[in-house]
Structure formats: C-alpha cells, structure tokens
C-alpha positions as YAML, in Angstrom:
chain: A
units: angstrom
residues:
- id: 1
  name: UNK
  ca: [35.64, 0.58, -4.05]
- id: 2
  name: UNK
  ca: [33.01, 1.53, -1.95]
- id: 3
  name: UNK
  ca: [28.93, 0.86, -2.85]
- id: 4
  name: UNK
  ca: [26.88, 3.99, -4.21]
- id: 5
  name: UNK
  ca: [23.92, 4.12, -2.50]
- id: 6
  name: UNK
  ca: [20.69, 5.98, -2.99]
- id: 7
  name: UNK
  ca: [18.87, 6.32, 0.00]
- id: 8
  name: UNK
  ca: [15.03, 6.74, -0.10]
- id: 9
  name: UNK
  ca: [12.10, 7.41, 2.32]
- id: 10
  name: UNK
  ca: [8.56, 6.10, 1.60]
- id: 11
  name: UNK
  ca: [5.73, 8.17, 3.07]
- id: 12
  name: UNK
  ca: [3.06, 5.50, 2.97]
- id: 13
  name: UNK
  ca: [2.98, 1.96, 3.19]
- id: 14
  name: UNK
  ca: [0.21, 0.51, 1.67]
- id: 15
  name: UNK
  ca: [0.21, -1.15, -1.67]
- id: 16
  name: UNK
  ca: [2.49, 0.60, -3.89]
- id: 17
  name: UNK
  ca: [5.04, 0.82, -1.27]
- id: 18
  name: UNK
  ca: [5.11, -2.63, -0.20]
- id: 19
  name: UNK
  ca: [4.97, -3.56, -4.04]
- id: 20
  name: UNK
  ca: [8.75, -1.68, -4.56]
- id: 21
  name: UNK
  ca: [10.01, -3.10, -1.45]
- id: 22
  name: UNK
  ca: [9.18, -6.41, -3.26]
- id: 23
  name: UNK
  ca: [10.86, -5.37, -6.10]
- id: 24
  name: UNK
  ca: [13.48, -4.17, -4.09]
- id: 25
  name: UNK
  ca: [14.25, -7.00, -2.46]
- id: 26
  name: UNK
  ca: [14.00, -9.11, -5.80]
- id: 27
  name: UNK
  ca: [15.66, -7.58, -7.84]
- id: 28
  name: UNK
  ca: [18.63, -5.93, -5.97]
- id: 29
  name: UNK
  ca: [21.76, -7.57, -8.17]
- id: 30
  name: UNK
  ca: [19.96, -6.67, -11.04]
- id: 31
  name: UNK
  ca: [19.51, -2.47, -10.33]
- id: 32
  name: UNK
  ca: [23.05, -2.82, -8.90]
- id: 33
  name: UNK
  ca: [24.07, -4.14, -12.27]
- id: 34
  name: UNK
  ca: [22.16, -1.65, -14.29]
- id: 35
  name: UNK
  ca: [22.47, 1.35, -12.22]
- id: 36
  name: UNK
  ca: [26.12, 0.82, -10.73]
- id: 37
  name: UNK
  ca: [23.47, 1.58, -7.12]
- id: 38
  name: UNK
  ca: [22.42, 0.16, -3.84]
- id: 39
  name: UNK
  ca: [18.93, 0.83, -3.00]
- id: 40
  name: UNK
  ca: [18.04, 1.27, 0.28]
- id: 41
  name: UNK
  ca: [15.15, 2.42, 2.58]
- id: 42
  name: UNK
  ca: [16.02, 4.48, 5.28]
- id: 43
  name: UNK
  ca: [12.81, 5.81, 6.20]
- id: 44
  name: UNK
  ca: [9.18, 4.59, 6.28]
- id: 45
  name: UNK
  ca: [6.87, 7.48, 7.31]
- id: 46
  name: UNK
  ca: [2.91, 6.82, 8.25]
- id: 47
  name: UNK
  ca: [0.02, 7.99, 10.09]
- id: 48
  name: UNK
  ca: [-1.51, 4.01, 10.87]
- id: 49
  name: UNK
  ca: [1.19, 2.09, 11.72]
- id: 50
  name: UNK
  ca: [3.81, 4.48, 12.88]
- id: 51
  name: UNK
  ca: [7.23, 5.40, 11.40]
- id: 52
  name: UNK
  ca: [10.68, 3.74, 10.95]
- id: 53
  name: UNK
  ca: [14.18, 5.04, 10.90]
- id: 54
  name: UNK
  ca: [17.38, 3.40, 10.13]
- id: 55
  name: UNK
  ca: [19.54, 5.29, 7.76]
- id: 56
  name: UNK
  ca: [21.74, 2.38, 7.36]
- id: 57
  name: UNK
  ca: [18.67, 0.85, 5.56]
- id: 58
  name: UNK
  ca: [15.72, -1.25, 7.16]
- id: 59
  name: UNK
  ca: [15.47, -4.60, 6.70]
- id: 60
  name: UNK
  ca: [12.51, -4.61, 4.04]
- id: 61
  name: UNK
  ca: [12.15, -8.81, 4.57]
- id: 62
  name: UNK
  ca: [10.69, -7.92, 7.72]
- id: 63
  name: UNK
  ca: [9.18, -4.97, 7.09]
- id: 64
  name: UNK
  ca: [6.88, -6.85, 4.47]
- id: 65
  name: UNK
  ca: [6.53, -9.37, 7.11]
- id: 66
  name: UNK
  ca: [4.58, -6.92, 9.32]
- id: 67
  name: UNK
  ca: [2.75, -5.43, 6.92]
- id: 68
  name: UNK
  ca: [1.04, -9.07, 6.09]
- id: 69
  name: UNK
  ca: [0.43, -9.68, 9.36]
- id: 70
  name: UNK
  ca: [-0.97, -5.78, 9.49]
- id: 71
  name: UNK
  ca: [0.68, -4.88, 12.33]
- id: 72
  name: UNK
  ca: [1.80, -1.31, 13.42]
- id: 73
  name: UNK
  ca: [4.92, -0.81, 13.30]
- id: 74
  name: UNK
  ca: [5.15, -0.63, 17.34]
- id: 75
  name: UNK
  ca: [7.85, -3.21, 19.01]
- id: 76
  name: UNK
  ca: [10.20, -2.28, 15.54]
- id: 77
  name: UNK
  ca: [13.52, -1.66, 17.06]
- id: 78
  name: UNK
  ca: [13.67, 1.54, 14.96]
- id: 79
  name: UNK
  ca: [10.36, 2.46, 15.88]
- id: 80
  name: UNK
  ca: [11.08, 7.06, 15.36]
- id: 81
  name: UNK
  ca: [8.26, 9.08, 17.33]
- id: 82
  name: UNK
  ca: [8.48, 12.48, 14.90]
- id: 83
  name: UNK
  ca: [6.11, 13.94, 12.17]
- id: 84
  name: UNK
  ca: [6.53, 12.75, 8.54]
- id: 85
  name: UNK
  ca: [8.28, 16.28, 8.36]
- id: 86
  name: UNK
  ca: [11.20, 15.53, 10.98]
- id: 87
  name: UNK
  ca: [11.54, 11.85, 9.15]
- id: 88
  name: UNK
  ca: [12.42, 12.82, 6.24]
- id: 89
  name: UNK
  ca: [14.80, 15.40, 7.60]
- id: 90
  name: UNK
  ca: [16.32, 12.55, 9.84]
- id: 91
  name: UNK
  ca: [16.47, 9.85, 7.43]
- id: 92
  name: UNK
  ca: [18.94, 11.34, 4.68]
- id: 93
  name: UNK
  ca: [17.47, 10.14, 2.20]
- id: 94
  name: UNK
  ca: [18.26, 11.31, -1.43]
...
C-alpha cells in the first residue's frame, strides 16, 4: 500500500517553523502511527534567506542545519527564485 502524505509549505522560517521541523523530524513514526500520514515539507518560502522547493519533501536535517549556522538558503540545491505567491502554487502542498 502506498504512504499518505500531506504535503505542507512553511512561509517563514524563524522559530516556530524550525520548532515543527524538530518535531517533525522527531516524531515522524509516531504521527504516522496516529494519523495513518507522512509529513512532509515541500516548500519553505522567505524574504531573508531565500526559498526552497522540493515537492518530494526537503530534507529538514539539513535544513535545521542551516538555519543554526544562519545561513541563507543560497548554495541549497533546491534553491526556487519565485515570490512566496508562485511557491506555494509550485510546491503542491495540501
């Protein structure tokens, strides 16, 4: 059977965002288990540090890992040059 996934799009990556990408990351089995749903992050959309794209999900490990190092998001292999408007569109997210 294939995974349900819910796809999101964050617009904004400062603490709250990084804080569910955390949670996220930690506690993955568990909202598979209570939610029957893979949660990914397709899209990360922000004036500062740029915006992401990978509707297959981004890797939020590293993602996190820039953000402490507060770096943009510039030398991201899914770097997307578009407004927040056209990443959201682009993304898919639900």
């Amino acid at each position: 059977m294939k995974d349900r996934v819910i796809k999101l799009c964050l617009i904004g990556f400062g603490n709250s965002g990084r804080e569910l990408c955390r949670i996220l990351l930690e506690r993955k089995e568990k909202i598979k288990a209570l939610t029957g749903y893979i949660v990914k992050v397709a899209a990360v959309a922000t004036k500062s540090r740029g915006n992401l794209l990978d509707p297959g999900g981004i890797d939020l490990s590293r993602l996190l890992e820039m953000a402490e190092k507060q770096t943009g998001f510039q030398g991201h292999s899914n770097l997307f040059q578009g407004d927040t408007a056209e990443v959201i569109k682009a993304s898919g997210a639900d």
